[in-house]
Amino acid sequence: MNIGNPREMTIEQIARTIIEMTGASSRIVFRPLPTDDPKVRQPDITRARTLLHWEPKVPLEQGLVKTIDYFRTKVV
């Protein structure tokens, strides 16, 4: 079962969000994609909703706040 978020975002959008939220000076570097790289990353979570009564409830930005805070305490 593919469990993910049906809100499709590009890796670039996620990277820019993280850079903005952390104030990092990181640069985004573009590389050629592997030939078998999926062009669409929007999972169908119908089965998870039906069988598990599950769907994502935490927006990306809210989850990133917790993740960033966690790693700020772990990385010196």
PDB file of N, CA and C in Angstrom:
ATOM      1  N   MET A   1       0.856  -1.164   0.000  1.00  0.00           N
ATOM      2  CA  MET A   1       0.000   0.000   0.000  1.00  0.00           C
ATOM      3  C   MET A   1       0.905   1.231   0.000  1.00  0.00           C
ATOM      4  N   ASN A   2       0.666   2.149  -0.907  1.00  0.00           N
ATOM      5  CA  ASN A   2       1.445   3.377  -0.996  1.00  0.00           C
ATOM      6  C   ASN A   2       0.790   4.422  -0.107  1.00  0.00           C
ATOM      7  N   ILE A   3       1.444   4.760   0.992  1.00  0.00           N
ATOM      8  CA  ILE A   3       0.894   5.788   1.874  1.00  0.00           C
ATOM      9  C   ILE A   3       1.748   7.032   1.712  1.00  0.00           C
ATOM     10  N   GLY A   4       1.107   8.085   1.310  1.00  0.00           N
ATOM     11  CA  GLY A   4       1.790   9.350   1.099  1.00  0.00           C
ATOM     12  C   GLY A   4       0.774  10.459   1.162  1.00  0.00           C
ATOM     13  N   ASN A   5       1.122  11.569   0.600  1.00  0.00           N
ATOM     14  CA  ASN A   5       0.229  12.712   0.593  1.00  0.00           C
ATOM     15  C   ASN A   5      -0.208  12.981  -0.830  1.00  0.00           C
ATOM     16  N   PRO A   6      -1.499  13.053  -1.082  1.00  0.00           N
ATOM     17  CA  PRO A   6      -1.957  13.269  -2.444  1.00  0.00           C
ATOM     18  C   PRO A   6      -1.716  14.697  -2.947  1.00  0.00           C
ATOM     19  N   ARG A   7      -1.227  15.568  -2.088  1.00  0.00           N
ATOM     20  CA  ARG A   7      -0.876  16.924  -2.527  1.00  0.00           C
ATOM     21  C   ARG A   7       0.493  16.855  -3.197  1.00  0.00           C
ATOM     22  N   GLU A   8       0.500  16.959  -4.500  1.00  0.00           N
ATOM     23  CA  GLU A   8       1.757  16.811  -5.232  1.00  0.00           C
ATOM     24  C   GLU A   8       2.599  18.075  -5.127  1.00  0.00           C
ATOM     25  N   MET A   9       3.871  17.875  -4.833  1.00  0.00           N
ATOM     26  CA  MET A   9       4.851  18.953  -4.789  1.00  0.00           C
ATOM     27  C   MET A   9       6.115  18.455  -5.456  1.00  0.00           C
ATOM     28  N   THR A  10       6.839  19.349  -6.072  1.00  0.00           N
ATOM     29  CA  THR A  10       8.120  18.955  -6.653  1.00  0.00           C
ATOM     30  C   THR A  10       9.176  18.929  -5.555  1.00  0.00           C
ATOM     31  N   ILE A  11      10.246  18.224  -5.816  1.00  0.00           N
ATOM     32  CA  ILE A  11      11.377  18.201  -4.886  1.00  0.00           C
ATOM     33  C   ILE A  11      11.921  19.624  -4.735  1.00  0.00           C
ATOM     34  N   GLU A  12      11.903  20.380  -5.830  1.00  0.00           N
ATOM     35  CA  GLU A  12      12.370  21.766  -5.760  1.00  0.00           C
ATOM     36  C   GLU A  12      11.500  22.590  -4.802  1.00  0.00           C
ATOM     37  N   GLN A  13      10.196  22.424  -4.856  1.00  0.00           N
ATOM     38  CA  GLN A  13       9.311  23.164  -3.956  1.00  0.00           C
ATOM     39  C   GLN A  13       9.593  22.801  -2.497  1.00  0.00           C
ATOM     40  N   ILE A  14       9.789  21.518  -2.238  1.00  0.00           N
ATOM     41  CA  ILE A  14      10.093  21.086  -0.870  1.00  0.00           C
ATOM     42  C   ILE A  14      11.432  21.660  -0.424  1.00  0.00           C
ATOM     43  N   ALA A  15      12.445  21.603  -1.294  1.00  0.00           N
ATOM     44  CA  ALA A  15      13.765  22.135  -0.955  1.00  0.00           C
ATOM     45  C   ALA A  15      13.692  23.634  -0.680  1.00  0.00           C
ATOM     46  N   ARG A  16      12.986  24.374  -1.511  1.00  0.00           N
ATOM     47  CA  ARG A  16      12.864  25.828  -1.300  1.00  0.00           C
ATOM     48  C   ARG A  16      12.129  26.133   0.018  1.00  0.00           C
ATOM     49  N   THR A  17      11.130  25.336   0.339  1.00  0.00           N
ATOM     50  CA  THR A  17      10.404  25.517   1.600  1.00  0.00           C
ATOM     51  C   THR A  17      11.338  25.301   2.782  1.00  0.00           C
ATOM     52  N   ILE A  18      12.143  24.244   2.729  1.00  0.00           N
ATOM     53  CA  ILE A  18      13.077  23.948   3.822  1.00  0.00           C
ATOM     54  C   ILE A  18      14.124  25.051   3.941  1.00  0.00           C
ATOM     55  N   ILE A  19      14.668  25.511   2.831  1.00  0.00           N
ATOM     56  CA  ILE A  19      15.662  26.586   2.862  1.00  0.00           C
ATOM     57  C   ILE A  19      15.055  27.842   3.484  1.00  0.00           C
ATOM     58  N   GLU A  20      13.847  28.169   3.075  1.00  0.00           N
ATOM     59  CA  GLU A  20      13.175  29.352   3.609  1.00  0.00           C
ATOM     60  C   GLU A  20      12.918  29.217   5.116  1.00  0.00           C
ATOM     61  N   MET A  21      12.444  28.048   5.522  1.00  0.00           N
ATOM     62  CA  MET A  21      12.100  27.845   6.933  1.00  0.00           C
ATOM     63  C   MET A  21      13.328  27.817   7.839  1.00  0.00           C
ATOM     64  N   THR A  22      14.465  27.364   7.313  1.00  0.00           N
ATOM     65  CA  THR A  22      15.666  27.241   8.132  1.00  0.00           C
ATOM     66  C   THR A  22      16.586  28.447   8.020  1.00  0.00           C
ATOM     67  N   GLY A  23      16.351  29.265   7.008  1.00  0.00           N
ATOM     68  CA  GLY A  23      17.255  30.393   6.782  1.00  0.00           C
ATOM     69  C   GLY A  23      18.602  29.941   6.254  1.00  0.00           C
ATOM     70  N   ALA A  24      18.664  28.748   5.695  1.00  0.00           N
ATOM     71  CA  ALA A  24      19.916  28.185   5.191  1.00  0.00           C
ATOM     72  C   ALA A  24      20.396  28.949   3.960  1.00  0.00           C
ATOM     73  N   SER A  25      21.677  28.875   3.719  1.00  0.00           N
ATOM     74  CA  SER A  25      22.246  29.493   2.520  1.00  0.00           C
ATOM     75  C   SER A  25      22.496  28.436   1.438  1.00  0.00           C
ATOM     76  N   SER A  26      21.880  27.290   1.590  1.00  0.00           N
ATOM     77  CA  SER A  26      22.057  26.191   0.639  1.00  0.00           C
ATOM     78  C   SER A  26      21.620  26.607  -0.762  1.00  0.00           C
ATOM     79  N   ARG A  27      22.302  26.044  -1.744  1.00  0.00           N
ATOM     80  CA  ARG A  27      21.930  26.254  -3.139  1.00  0.00           C
ATOM     81  C   ARG A  27      21.277  24.982  -3.659  1.00  0.00           C
ATOM     82  N   ILE A  28      20.326  25.139  -4.528  1.00  0.00           N
ATOM     83  CA  ILE A  28      19.699  23.982  -5.170  1.00  0.00           C
ATOM     84  C   ILE A  28      20.471  23.697  -6.451  1.00  0.00           C
ATOM     85  N   VAL A  29      20.902  22.449  -6.597  1.00  0.00           N
ATOM     86  CA  VAL A  29      21.675  22.031  -7.758  1.00  0.00           C
ATOM     87  C   VAL A  29      20.818  21.063  -8.560  1.00  0.00           C
ATOM     88  N   PHE A  30      20.671  21.325  -9.834  1.00  0.00           N
ATOM     89  CA  PHE A  30      19.867  20.479 -10.705  1.00  0.00           C
ATOM     90  C   PHE A  30      20.770  19.490 -11.425  1.00  0.00           C
ATOM     91  N   ARG A  31      20.371  18.247 -11.421  1.00  0.00           N
ATOM     92  CA  ARG A  31      21.101  17.161 -12.092  1.00  0.00           C
ATOM     93  C   ARG A  31      20.130  16.443 -13.022  1.00  0.00           C
ATOM     94  N   PRO A  32      20.653  15.757 -14.027  1.00  0.00           N
ATOM     95  CA  PRO A  32      19.754  14.980 -14.893  1.00  0.00           C
ATOM     96  C   PRO A  32      19.043  13.892 -14.085  1.00  0.00           C
ATOM     97  N   LEU A  33      17.783  13.667 -14.409  1.00  0.00           N
ATOM     98  CA  LEU A  33      17.013  12.628 -13.724  1.00  0.00           C
ATOM     99  C   LEU A  33      17.397  11.254 -14.246  1.00  0.00           C
ATOM    100  N   PRO A  34      17.318  10.232 -13.394  1.00  0.00           N
ATOM    101  CA  PRO A  34      17.510   8.866 -13.880  1.00  0.00           C
ATOM    102  C   PRO A  34      16.417   8.545 -14.907  1.00  0.00           C
ATOM    103  N   THR A  35      16.703   7.658 -15.818  1.00  0.00           N
ATOM    104  CA  THR A  35      15.730   7.344 -16.871  1.00  0.00           C
ATOM    105  C   THR A  35      14.443   6.753 -16.313  1.00  0.00           C
ATOM    106  N   ASP A  36      14.512   6.057 -15.176  1.00  0.00           N
ATOM    107  CA  ASP A  36      13.316   5.439 -14.607  1.00  0.00           C
ATOM    108  C   ASP A  36      12.658   6.297 -13.529  1.00  0.00           C
ATOM    109  N   ASP A  37      13.039   7.554 -13.419  1.00  0.00           N
ATOM    110  CA  ASP A  37      12.480   8.447 -12.399  1.00  0.00           C
ATOM    111  C   ASP A  37      11.011   8.716 -12.689  1.00  0.00           C
ATOM    112  N   PRO A  38      10.133   8.553 -11.695  1.00  0.00           N
ATOM    113  CA  PRO A  38       8.708   8.815 -11.935  1.00  0.00           C
ATOM    114  C   PRO A  38       8.468  10.299 -12.188  1.00  0.00           C
ATOM    115  N   LYS A  39       7.608  10.591 -13.132  1.00  0.00           N
ATOM    116  CA  LYS A  39       7.300  11.986 -13.463  1.00  0.00           C
ATOM    117  C   LYS A  39       6.205  12.547 -12.566  1.00  0.00           C
ATOM    118  N   VAL A  40       5.389  11.680 -12.010  1.00  0.00           N
ATOM    119  CA  VAL A  40       4.306  12.105 -11.121  1.00  0.00           C
ATOM    120  C   VAL A  40       4.510  11.428  -9.777  1.00  0.00           C
ATOM    121  N   ARG A  41       4.457  12.225  -8.725  1.00  0.00           N
ATOM    122  CA  ARG A  41       4.641  11.690  -7.366  1.00  0.00           C
ATOM    123  C   ARG A  41       3.415  12.039  -6.530  1.00  0.00           C
ATOM    124  N   GLN A  42       2.298  11.610  -7.003  1.00  0.00           N
ATOM    125  CA  GLN A  42       1.044  11.893  -6.300  1.00  0.00           C
ATOM    126  C   GLN A  42       0.351  10.564  -6.029  1.00  0.00           C
ATOM    127  N   PRO A  43       0.607   9.970  -4.858  1.00  0.00           N
ATOM    128  CA  PRO A  43       0.047   8.651  -4.594  1.00  0.00           C
ATOM    129  C   PRO A  43      -1.474   8.680  -4.487  1.00  0.00           C
ATOM    130  N   ASP A  44      -2.061   7.580  -4.867  1.00  0.00           N
ATOM    131  CA  ASP A  44      -3.503   7.390  -4.689  1.00  0.00           C
ATOM    132  C   ASP A  44      -3.683   6.720  -3.326  1.00  0.00           C
ATOM    133  N   ILE A  45      -4.243   7.453  -2.363  1.00  0.00           N
ATOM    134  CA  ILE A  45      -4.363   6.913  -1.006  1.00  0.00           C
ATOM    135  C   ILE A  45      -5.771   6.373  -0.725  1.00  0.00           C
ATOM    136  N   THR A  46      -6.520   6.117  -1.777  1.00  0.00           N
ATOM    137  CA  THR A  46      -7.881   5.606  -1.620  1.00  0.00           C
ATOM    138  C   THR A  46      -7.900   4.342  -0.771  1.00  0.00           C
ATOM    139  N   ARG A  47      -6.984   3.442  -1.035  1.00  0.00           N
ATOM    140  CA  ARG A  47      -6.963   2.170  -0.308  1.00  0.00           C
ATOM    141  C   ARG A  47      -6.666   2.388   1.183  1.00  0.00           C
ATOM    142  N   ALA A  48      -5.751   3.303   1.486  1.00  0.00           N
ATOM    143  CA  ALA A  48      -5.445   3.606   2.890  1.00  0.00           C
ATOM    144  C   ALA A  48      -6.659   4.230   3.575  1.00  0.00           C
ATOM    145  N   ARG A  49      -7.348   5.100   2.867  1.00  0.00           N
ATOM    146  CA  ARG A  49      -8.563   5.705   3.442  1.00  0.00           C
ATOM    147  C   ARG A  49      -9.625   4.639   3.705  1.00  0.00           C
ATOM    148  N   THR A  50      -9.790   3.733   2.757  1.00  0.00           N
ATOM    149  CA  THR A  50     -10.832   2.714   2.856  1.00  0.00           C
ATOM    150  C   THR A  50     -10.505   1.665   3.915  1.00  0.00           C
ATOM    151  N   LEU A  51      -9.306   1.086   3.847  1.00  0.00           N
ATOM    152  CA  LEU A  51      -8.955  -0.024   4.733  1.00  0.00           C
ATOM    153  C   LEU A  51      -8.474   0.422   6.108  1.00  0.00           C
ATOM    154  N   LEU A  52      -7.749   1.506   6.159  1.00  0.00           N
ATOM    155  CA  LEU A  52      -7.143   1.939   7.420  1.00  0.00           C
ATOM    156  C   LEU A  52      -7.812   3.162   8.030  1.00  0.00           C
ATOM    157  N   HIS A  53      -8.718   3.751   7.273  1.00  0.00           N
ATOM    158  CA  HIS A  53      -9.355   5.008   7.704  1.00  0.00           C
ATOM    159  C   HIS A  53      -8.274   6.050   8.012  1.00  0.00           C
ATOM    160  N   TRP A  54      -7.271   6.099   7.130  1.00  0.00           N
ATOM    161  CA  TRP A  54      -6.125   6.974   7.305  1.00  0.00           C
ATOM    162  C   TRP A  54      -6.033   7.969   6.166  1.00  0.00           C
ATOM    163  N   GLU A  55      -5.633   9.166   6.502  1.00  0.00           N
ATOM    164  CA  GLU A  55      -5.240  10.158   5.506  1.00  0.00           C
ATOM    165  C   GLU A  55      -4.339  11.164   6.195  1.00  0.00           C
ATOM    166  N   PRO A  56      -3.473  11.827   5.448  1.00  0.00           N
ATOM    167  CA  PRO A  56      -2.564  12.778   6.082  1.00  0.00           C
ATOM    168  C   PRO A  56      -3.325  13.926   6.724  1.00  0.00           C
ATOM    169  N   LYS A  57      -2.887  14.302   7.919  1.00  0.00           N
ATOM    170  CA  LYS A  57      -3.561  15.383   8.644  1.00  0.00           C
ATOM    171  C   LYS A  57      -2.630  16.545   8.961  1.00  0.00           C
ATOM    172  N   VAL A  58      -1.334  16.309   8.861  1.00  0.00           N
ATOM    173  CA  VAL A  58      -0.356  17.342   9.196  1.00  0.00           C
ATOM    174  C   VAL A  58       0.156  17.973   7.898  1.00  0.00           C
ATOM    175  N   PRO A  59      -0.047  19.275   7.722  1.00  0.00           N
ATOM    176  CA  PRO A  59       0.475  19.938   6.525  1.00  0.00           C
ATOM    177  C   PRO A  59       2.006  19.896   6.502  1.00  0.00           C
ATOM    178  N   LEU A  60       2.577  19.938   5.322  1.00  0.00           N
ATOM    179  CA  LEU A  60       4.035  19.852   5.168  1.00  0.00           C
ATOM    180  C   LEU A  60       4.753  20.837   6.074  1.00  0.00           C
ATOM    181  N   GLU A  61       4.361  22.091   6.015  1.00  0.00           N
ATOM    182  CA  GLU A  61       5.061  23.115   6.780  1.00  0.00           C
ATOM    183  C   GLU A  61       5.020  22.834   8.289  1.00  0.00           C
ATOM    184  N   GLN A  62       3.895  22.371   8.795  1.00  0.00           N
ATOM    185  CA  GLN A  62       3.772  22.048  10.222  1.00  0.00           C
ATOM    186  C   GLN A  62       4.678  20.882  10.591  1.00  0.00           C
ATOM    187  N   GLY A  63       4.716  19.870   9.754  1.00  0.00           N
ATOM    188  CA  GLY A  63       5.603  18.731   9.998  1.00  0.00           C
ATOM    189  C   GLY A  63       7.064  19.125   9.923  1.00  0.00           C
ATOM    190  N   LEU A  64       7.388  20.031   9.006  1.00  0.00           N
ATOM    191  CA  LEU A  64       8.770  20.484   8.885  1.00  0.00           C
ATOM    192  C   LEU A  64       9.212  21.275  10.108  1.00  0.00           C
ATOM    193  N   VAL A  65       8.327  22.059  10.694  1.00  0.00           N
ATOM    194  CA  VAL A  65       8.674  22.810  11.908  1.00  0.00           C
ATOM    195  C   VAL A  65       9.164  21.830  12.978  1.00  0.00           C
ATOM    196  N   LYS A  66       8.420  20.756  13.193  1.00  0.00           N
ATOM    197  CA  LYS A  66       8.812  19.765  14.210  1.00  0.00           C
ATOM    198  C   LYS A  66      10.117  19.060  13.822  1.00  0.00           C
ATOM    199  N   THR A  67      10.255  18.723  12.546  1.00  0.00           N
ATOM    200  CA  THR A  67      11.455  18.029  12.077  1.00  0.00           C
ATOM    201  C   THR A  67      12.676  18.925  12.213  1.00  0.00           C
ATOM    202  N   ILE A  68      12.560  20.169  11.798  1.00  0.00           N
ATOM    203  CA  ILE A  68      13.674  21.119  11.884  1.00  0.00           C
ATOM    204  C   ILE A  68      14.060  21.342  13.342  1.00  0.00           C
ATOM    205  N   ASP A  69      13.086  21.541  14.208  1.00  0.00           N
ATOM    206  CA  ASP A  69      13.369  21.719  15.638  1.00  0.00           C
ATOM    207  C   ASP A  69      14.101  20.506  16.208  1.00  0.00           C
ATOM    208  N   TYR A  70      13.658  19.307  15.838  1.00  0.00           N
ATOM    209  CA  TYR A  70      14.295  18.087  16.317  1.00  0.00           C
ATOM    210  C   TYR A  70      15.765  18.060  15.896  1.00  0.00           C
ATOM    211  N   PHE A  71      16.030  18.290  14.623  1.00  0.00           N
ATOM    212  CA  PHE A  71      17.410  18.196  14.138  1.00  0.00           C
ATOM    213  C   PHE A  71      18.275  19.326  14.672  1.00  0.00           C
ATOM    214  N   ARG A  72      17.704  20.451  14.983  1.00  0.00           N
ATOM    215  CA  ARG A  72      18.502  21.540  15.583  1.00  0.00           C
ATOM    216  C   ARG A  72      19.013  21.131  16.958  1.00  0.00           C
ATOM    217  N   THR A  73      18.301  20.262  17.662  1.00  0.00           N
ATOM    218  CA  THR A  73      18.784  19.798  18.977  1.00  0.00           C
ATOM    219  C   THR A  73      19.786  18.649  18.834  1.00  0.00           C
ATOM    220  N   LYS A  74      19.805  17.975  17.687  1.00  0.00           N
ATOM    221  CA  LYS A  74      20.673  16.804  17.503  1.00  0.00           C
ATOM    222  C   LYS A  74      21.976  17.139  16.782  1.00  0.00           C
ATOM    223  N   VAL A  75      21.953  18.119  15.904  1.00  0.00           N
ATOM    224  CA  VAL A  75      23.138  18.459  15.114  1.00  0.00           C
ATOM    225  C   VAL A  75      23.853  19.624  15.786  1.00  0.00           C
ATOM    226  N   VAL A  76      25.118  19.418  16.048  1.00  0.00           N
ATOM    227  CA  VAL A  76      25.896  20.463  16.732  1.00  0.00           C
ATOM    228  C   VAL A  76      26.760  21.193  15.755  1.00  0.00           C
TER     229      VAL A  76
END
